[in-house]
């Protein structure tokens, strides 16, 4: 299967990866959560080519993850804001941050620390069961595959 066909694969992970599955796209999303809004902010933070950045932002807009909002008329300039669909990626970004801090730590300490604003405490993402509230561990989970319709 070619990368451009992954969206057609019957798997929710594959569907998500077809939109946010490359490193530059996830880094753009990370920067949006860190407050970046304008093209020059992303460009300075990421150091990627303007062409690559334009393509990633256009794809995120096309997929409904960000919306472009004009902030200047002449010349026309836009800023990028996360939509509800984009904000729903927060657990993914926070979990990747925690995984990186644990398994690939920076010798000088975490470059980003998450703080829960209402209580002021440092926050670490944790997956919990919506039914009982207990932490979810991979060995305590079972996946049920959808039965494919018979021809």
mmCIF file of N, CA and C in Angstrom, residues 36-113:
data_model
loop_
_atom_site.group_PDB
_atom_site.id
_atom_site.type_symbol
_atom_site.label_atom_id
_atom_site.label_comp_id
_atom_site.label_asym_id
_atom_site.label_seq_id
_atom_site.Cartn_x
_atom_site.Cartn_y
_atom_site.Cartn_z
ATOM 1 N N UNK A 36 1.346 29.839 18.551
ATOM 2 C CA UNK A 36 1.687 30.372 17.231
ATOM 3 C C UNK A 36 0.411 30.563 16.422
ATOM 4 N N UNK A 37 0.357 31.623 15.658
ATOM 5 C CA UNK A 37 -0.821 31.906 14.842
ATOM 6 C C UNK A 37 -0.454 32.293 13.411
ATOM 7 N N UNK A 38 0.686 32.936 13.252
ATOM 8 C CA UNK A 38 1.046 33.499 11.947
ATOM 9 C C UNK A 38 2.179 32.716 11.296
ATOM 10 N N UNK A 39 2.163 32.774 9.964
ATOM 11 C CA UNK A 39 3.113 32.016 9.163
ATOM 12 C C UNK A 39 4.548 32.231 9.642
ATOM 13 N N UNK A 40 4.915 33.486 9.874
ATOM 14 C CA UNK A 40 6.302 33.777 10.280
ATOM 15 C C UNK A 40 6.653 33.166 11.638
ATOM 16 N N UNK A 41 5.665 32.989 12.508
ATOM 17 C CA UNK A 41 5.914 32.342 13.802
ATOM 18 C C UNK A 41 6.255 30.869 13.603
ATOM 19 N N UNK A 42 5.470 30.199 12.748
ATOM 20 C CA UNK A 42 5.751 28.784 12.456
ATOM 21 C C UNK A 42 7.109 28.642 11.779
ATOM 22 N N UNK A 43 7.361 29.514 10.826
ATOM 23 C CA UNK A 43 8.607 29.461 10.062
ATOM 24 C C UNK A 43 9.816 29.612 10.988
ATOM 25 N N UNK A 44 9.755 30.556 11.919
ATOM 26 C CA UNK A 44 10.856 30.781 12.853
ATOM 27 C C UNK A 44 11.030 29.607 13.810
ATOM 28 N N UNK A 45 9.933 29.054 14.274
ATOM 29 C CA UNK A 45 9.992 27.954 15.228
ATOM 30 C C UNK A 45 10.494 26.660 14.593
ATOM 31 N N UNK A 46 9.992 26.371 13.396
ATOM 32 C CA UNK A 46 10.257 25.073 12.781
ATOM 33 C C UNK A 46 11.506 25.047 11.912
ATOM 34 N N UNK A 47 11.817 26.160 11.269
ATOM 35 C CA UNK A 47 12.983 26.186 10.398
ATOM 36 C C UNK A 47 12.810 25.388 9.116
ATOM 37 N N UNK A 48 11.578 25.067 8.746
ATOM 38 C CA UNK A 48 11.340 24.329 7.504
ATOM 39 C C UNK A 48 11.159 25.325 6.361
ATOM 40 N N UNK A 49 11.129 24.819 5.149
ATOM 41 C CA UNK A 49 10.984 25.702 3.987
ATOM 42 C C UNK A 49 9.583 26.316 3.962
ATOM 43 N N UNK A 50 9.459 27.531 3.429
ATOM 44 C CA UNK A 50 8.136 28.151 3.322
ATOM 45 C C UNK A 50 7.166 27.303 2.498
ATOM 46 N N UNK A 51 7.667 26.650 1.453
ATOM 47 C CA UNK A 51 6.815 25.801 0.613
ATOM 48 C C UNK A 51 6.239 24.640 1.424
ATOM 49 N N UNK A 52 7.092 23.952 2.189
ATOM 50 C CA UNK A 52 6.642 22.829 3.016
ATOM 51 C C UNK A 52 5.616 23.310 4.044
ATOM 52 N N UNK A 53 5.909 24.417 4.689
ATOM 53 C CA UNK A 53 5.004 24.962 5.702
ATOM 54 C C UNK A 53 3.661 25.353 5.088
ATOM 55 N N UNK A 54 3.684 25.989 3.930
ATOM 56 C CA UNK A 54 2.437 26.363 3.248
ATOM 57 C C UNK A 54 1.589 25.143 2.951
ATOM 58 N N UNK A 55 2.222 24.087 2.480
ATOM 59 C CA UNK A 55 1.488 22.858 2.156
ATOM 60 C C UNK A 55 0.868 22.246 3.408
ATOM 61 N N UNK A 56 1.612 22.218 4.515
ATOM 62 C CA UNK A 56 1.070 21.627 5.743
ATOM 63 C C UNK A 56 -0.093 22.455 6.280
ATOM 64 N N UNK A 57 0.043 23.768 6.278
ATOM 65 C CA UNK A 57 -1.044 24.620 6.756
ATOM 66 C C UNK A 57 -2.274 24.505 5.853
ATOM 67 N N UNK A 58 -2.062 24.429 4.539
ATOM 68 C CA UNK A 58 -3.188 24.276 3.612
ATOM 69 C C UNK A 58 -3.900 22.951 3.849
ATOM 70 N N UNK A 59 -3.140 21.891 4.093
ATOM 71 C CA UNK A 59 -3.757 20.581 4.357
ATOM 72 C C UNK A 59 -4.552 20.613 5.658
ATOM 73 N N UNK A 60 -3.989 21.227 6.699
ATOM 74 C CA UNK A 60 -4.707 21.332 7.972
ATOM 75 C C UNK A 60 -5.998 22.132 7.809
ATOM 76 N N UNK A 61 -5.955 23.178 6.992
ATOM 77 C CA UNK A 61 -7.168 23.963 6.732
ATOM 78 C C UNK A 61 -8.169 23.142 5.925
ATOM 79 N N UNK A 62 -7.698 22.466 4.904
ATOM 80 C CA UNK A 62 -8.573 21.627 4.070
ATOM 81 C C UNK A 62 -9.262 20.543 4.903
ATOM 82 N N UNK A 63 -8.556 19.984 5.876
ATOM 83 C CA UNK A 63 -9.098 18.915 6.711
ATOM 84 C C UNK A 63 -9.945 19.440 7.866
ATOM 85 N N UNK A 64 -10.043 20.774 8.006
ATOM 86 C CA UNK A 64 -10.872 21.349 9.055
ATOM 87 C C UNK A 64 -10.228 21.358 10.428
ATOM 88 N N UNK A 65 -8.910 21.241 10.484
ATOM 89 C CA UNK A 65 -8.191 21.248 11.760
ATOM 90 C C UNK A 65 -7.832 22.671 12.176
ATOM 91 N N UNK A 66 -7.581 23.513 11.179
ATOM 92 C CA UNK A 66 -7.365 24.938 11.432
ATOM 93 C C UNK A 66 -8.271 25.736 10.513
ATOM 94 N N UNK A 67 -8.516 26.967 10.909
ATOM 95 C CA UNK A 67 -9.192 27.891 10.012
ATOM 96 C C UNK A 67 -8.297 29.099 9.816
ATOM 97 N N UNK A 68 -8.311 29.595 8.596
ATOM 98 C CA UNK A 68 -7.545 30.795 8.261
ATOM 99 C C UNK A 68 -8.416 32.012 8.551
ATOM 100 N N UNK A 69 -7.836 32.981 9.258
ATOM 101 C CA UNK A 69 -8.557 34.217 9.553
ATOM 102 C C UNK A 69 -7.709 35.392 9.068
ATOM 103 N N UNK A 70 -8.309 36.287 8.285
ATOM 104 C CA UNK A 70 -7.528 37.439 7.822
ATOM 105 C C UNK A 70 -7.199 38.370 8.985
ATOM 106 N N UNK A 71 -5.979 38.897 8.981
ATOM 107 C CA UNK A 71 -5.614 39.902 9.979
ATOM 108 C C UNK A 71 -5.055 41.152 9.315
ATOM 109 N N UNK A 72 -4.871 41.100 7.978
ATOM 110 C CA UNK A 72 -4.354 42.254 7.240
ATOM 111 C C UNK A 72 -4.877 42.166 5.812
ATOM 112 N N UNK A 73 -5.272 43.333 5.262
ATOM 113 C CA UNK A 73 -5.821 43.325 3.910
ATOM 114 C C UNK A 73 -4.773 43.532 2.836
ATOM 115 N N UNK A 74 -3.851 44.483 3.009
ATOM 116 C CA UNK A 74 -2.861 44.794 1.982
ATOM 117 C C UNK A 74 -1.469 44.757 2.554
ATOM 118 N N UNK A 75 -0.687 43.785 2.196
ATOM 119 C CA UNK A 75 -1.066 42.601 1.429
ATOM 120 C C UNK A 75 -1.917 41.670 2.299
ATOM 121 N N UNK A 76 -2.659 40.810 1.639
ATOM 122 C CA UNK A 76 -3.534 39.877 2.357
ATOM 123 C C UNK A 76 -2.696 38.928 3.209
ATOM 124 N N UNK A 77 -3.004 38.889 4.493
ATOM 125 C CA UNK A 77 -2.300 37.988 5.406
ATOM 126 C C UNK A 77 -3.336 37.320 6.308
ATOM 127 N N UNK A 78 -3.025 36.071 6.665
ATOM 128 C CA UNK A 78 -3.951 35.289 7.491
ATOM 129 C C UNK A 78 -3.225 34.722 8.698
ATOM 130 N N UNK A 79 -3.999 34.486 9.732
ATOM 131 C CA UNK A 79 -3.494 33.728 10.867
ATOM 132 C C UNK A 79 -4.261 32.423 10.912
ATOM 133 N N UNK A 80 -3.760 31.491 11.676
ATOM 134 C CA UNK A 80 -4.329 30.145 11.739
ATOM 135 C C UNK A 80 -4.793 29.878 13.160
ATOM 136 N N UNK A 81 -6.019 29.388 13.274
ATOM 137 C CA UNK A 81 -6.610 29.063 14.571
ATOM 138 C C UNK A 81 -7.118 27.637 14.556
ATOM 139 N N UNK A 82 -6.893 26.930 15.645
ATOM 140 C CA UNK A 82 -7.411 25.570 15.761
ATOM 141 C C UNK A 82 -8.929 25.585 15.815
ATOM 142 N N UNK A 83 -9.534 24.659 15.120
ATOM 143 C CA UNK A 83 -10.975 24.455 15.189
ATOM 144 C C UNK A 83 -11.252 23.465 16.328
ATOM 145 N N UNK A 84 -12.503 23.141 16.537
ATOM 146 C CA UNK A 84 -12.835 22.118 17.534
ATOM 147 C C UNK A 84 -12.145 20.794 17.189
ATOM 148 N N UNK A 85 -12.145 20.453 15.908
ATOM 149 C CA UNK A 85 -11.475 19.236 15.448
ATOM 150 C C UNK A 85 -9.985 19.301 15.742
ATOM 151 N N UNK A 86 -9.381 20.457 15.568
ATOM 152 C CA UNK A 86 -7.963 20.632 15.871
ATOM 153 C C UNK A 86 -7.671 20.571 17.354
ATOM 154 N N UNK A 87 -8.513 21.217 18.154
ATOM 155 C CA UNK A 87 -8.317 21.201 19.616
ATOM 156 C C UNK A 87 -8.447 19.793 20.173
ATOM 157 N N UNK A 88 -9.199 18.939 19.476
ATOM 158 C CA UNK A 88 -9.349 17.545 19.913
ATOM 159 C C UNK A 88 -8.040 16.768 19.786
ATOM 160 N N UNK A 89 -7.041 17.335 19.123
ATOM 161 C CA UNK A 89 -5.718 16.699 19.030
ATOM 162 C C UNK A 89 -4.857 16.960 20.273
ATOM 163 N N UNK A 90 -5.354 17.777 21.205
ATOM 164 C CA UNK A 90 -4.546 18.096 22.390
ATOM 165 C C UNK A 90 -4.072 16.856 23.152
ATOM 166 N N UNK A 91 -4.928 15.871 23.405
ATOM 167 C CA UNK A 91 -4.435 14.684 24.120
ATOM 168 C C UNK A 91 -3.305 13.966 23.372
ATOM 169 N N UNK A 92 -3.346 14.002 22.054
ATOM 170 C CA UNK A 92 -2.294 13.364 21.254
ATOM 171 C C UNK A 92 -0.969 14.093 21.468
ATOM 172 N N UNK A 93 -1.002 15.419 21.363
ATOM 173 C CA UNK A 93 0.218 16.220 21.526
ATOM 174 C C UNK A 93 0.733 16.103 22.959
ATOM 175 N N UNK A 94 -0.148 16.192 23.947
ATOM 176 C CA UNK A 94 0.272 16.094 25.347
ATOM 177 C C UNK A 94 0.858 14.718 25.653
ATOM 178 N N UNK A 95 0.273 13.670 25.077
ATOM 179 C CA UNK A 95 0.795 12.317 25.301
ATOM 180 C C UNK A 95 2.153 12.129 24.631
ATOM 181 N N UNK A 96 2.325 12.667 23.428
ATOM 182 C CA UNK A 96 3.636 12.591 22.764
ATOM 183 C C UNK A 96 4.697 13.350 23.573
ATOM 184 N N UNK A 97 4.313 14.496 24.123
ATOM 185 C CA UNK A 97 5.228 15.269 24.954
ATOM 186 C C UNK A 97 5.655 14.443 26.179
ATOM 187 N N UNK A 98 4.700 13.829 26.853
ATOM 188 C CA UNK A 98 5.011 13.013 28.033
ATOM 189 C C UNK A 98 5.858 11.798 27.656
ATOM 190 N N UNK A 99 5.555 11.169 26.528
ATOM 191 C CA UNK A 99 6.341 10.012 26.071
ATOM 192 C C UNK A 99 7.778 10.442 25.789
ATOM 193 N N UNK A 100 7.939 11.564 25.102
ATOM 194 C CA UNK A 100 9.278 12.070 24.816
ATOM 195 C C UNK A 100 10.056 12.406 26.080
ATOM 196 N N UNK A 101 9.382 13.025 27.052
ATOM 197 C CA UNK A 101 10.052 13.353 28.324
ATOM 198 C C UNK A 101 10.501 12.093 29.051
ATOM 199 N N UNK A 102 9.716 11.029 28.972
ATOM 200 C CA UNK A 102 10.061 9.793 29.682
ATOM 201 C C UNK A 102 11.112 8.968 28.950
ATOM 202 N N UNK A 103 10.951 8.796 27.649
ATOM 203 C CA UNK A 103 11.779 7.851 26.911
ATOM 204 C C UNK A 103 12.920 8.494 26.128
ATOM 205 N N UNK A 104 12.866 9.803 25.933
ATOM 206 C CA UNK A 104 13.926 10.502 25.210
ATOM 207 C C UNK A 104 14.193 11.836 25.916
ATOM 208 N N UNK A 105 14.534 11.774 27.198
ATOM 209 C CA UNK A 105 14.613 13.009 27.988
ATOM 210 C C UNK A 105 15.749 13.937 27.552
ATOM 211 N N UNK A 106 15.489 15.214 27.688
ATOM 212 C CA UNK A 106 16.502 16.242 27.466
ATOM 213 C C UNK A 106 17.356 16.300 28.727
ATOM 214 N N UNK A 107 18.680 16.269 28.600
ATOM 215 C CA UNK A 107 19.543 16.304 29.792
ATOM 216 C C UNK A 107 19.317 17.531 30.688
ATOM 217 N N UNK A 108 18.800 18.614 30.103
ATOM 218 C CA UNK A 108 18.545 19.829 30.890
ATOM 219 C C UNK A 108 17.137 19.870 31.471
ATOM 220 N N UNK A 109 16.389 18.801 31.299
ATOM 221 C CA UNK A 109 15.021 18.753 31.804
ATOM 222 C C UNK A 109 14.018 18.984 30.695
ATOM 223 N N UNK A 110 12.744 18.791 31.001
ATOM 224 C CA UNK A 110 11.707 18.944 29.978
ATOM 225 C C UNK A 110 11.699 20.356 29.393
ATOM 226 N N UNK A 111 11.682 20.469 28.055
ATOM 227 C CA UNK A 111 11.640 21.798 27.439
ATOM 228 C C UNK A 111 10.285 22.485 27.611
ATOM 229 N N UNK A 112 9.233 21.702 27.826
ATOM 230 C CA UNK A 112 7.887 22.240 28.041
ATOM 231 C C UNK A 112 7.287 21.519 29.232
ATOM 232 N N UNK A 113 6.725 22.276 30.148
ATOM 233 C CA UNK A 113 6.043 21.698 31.302
ATOM 234 C C UNK A 113 4.583 22.124 31.232
#
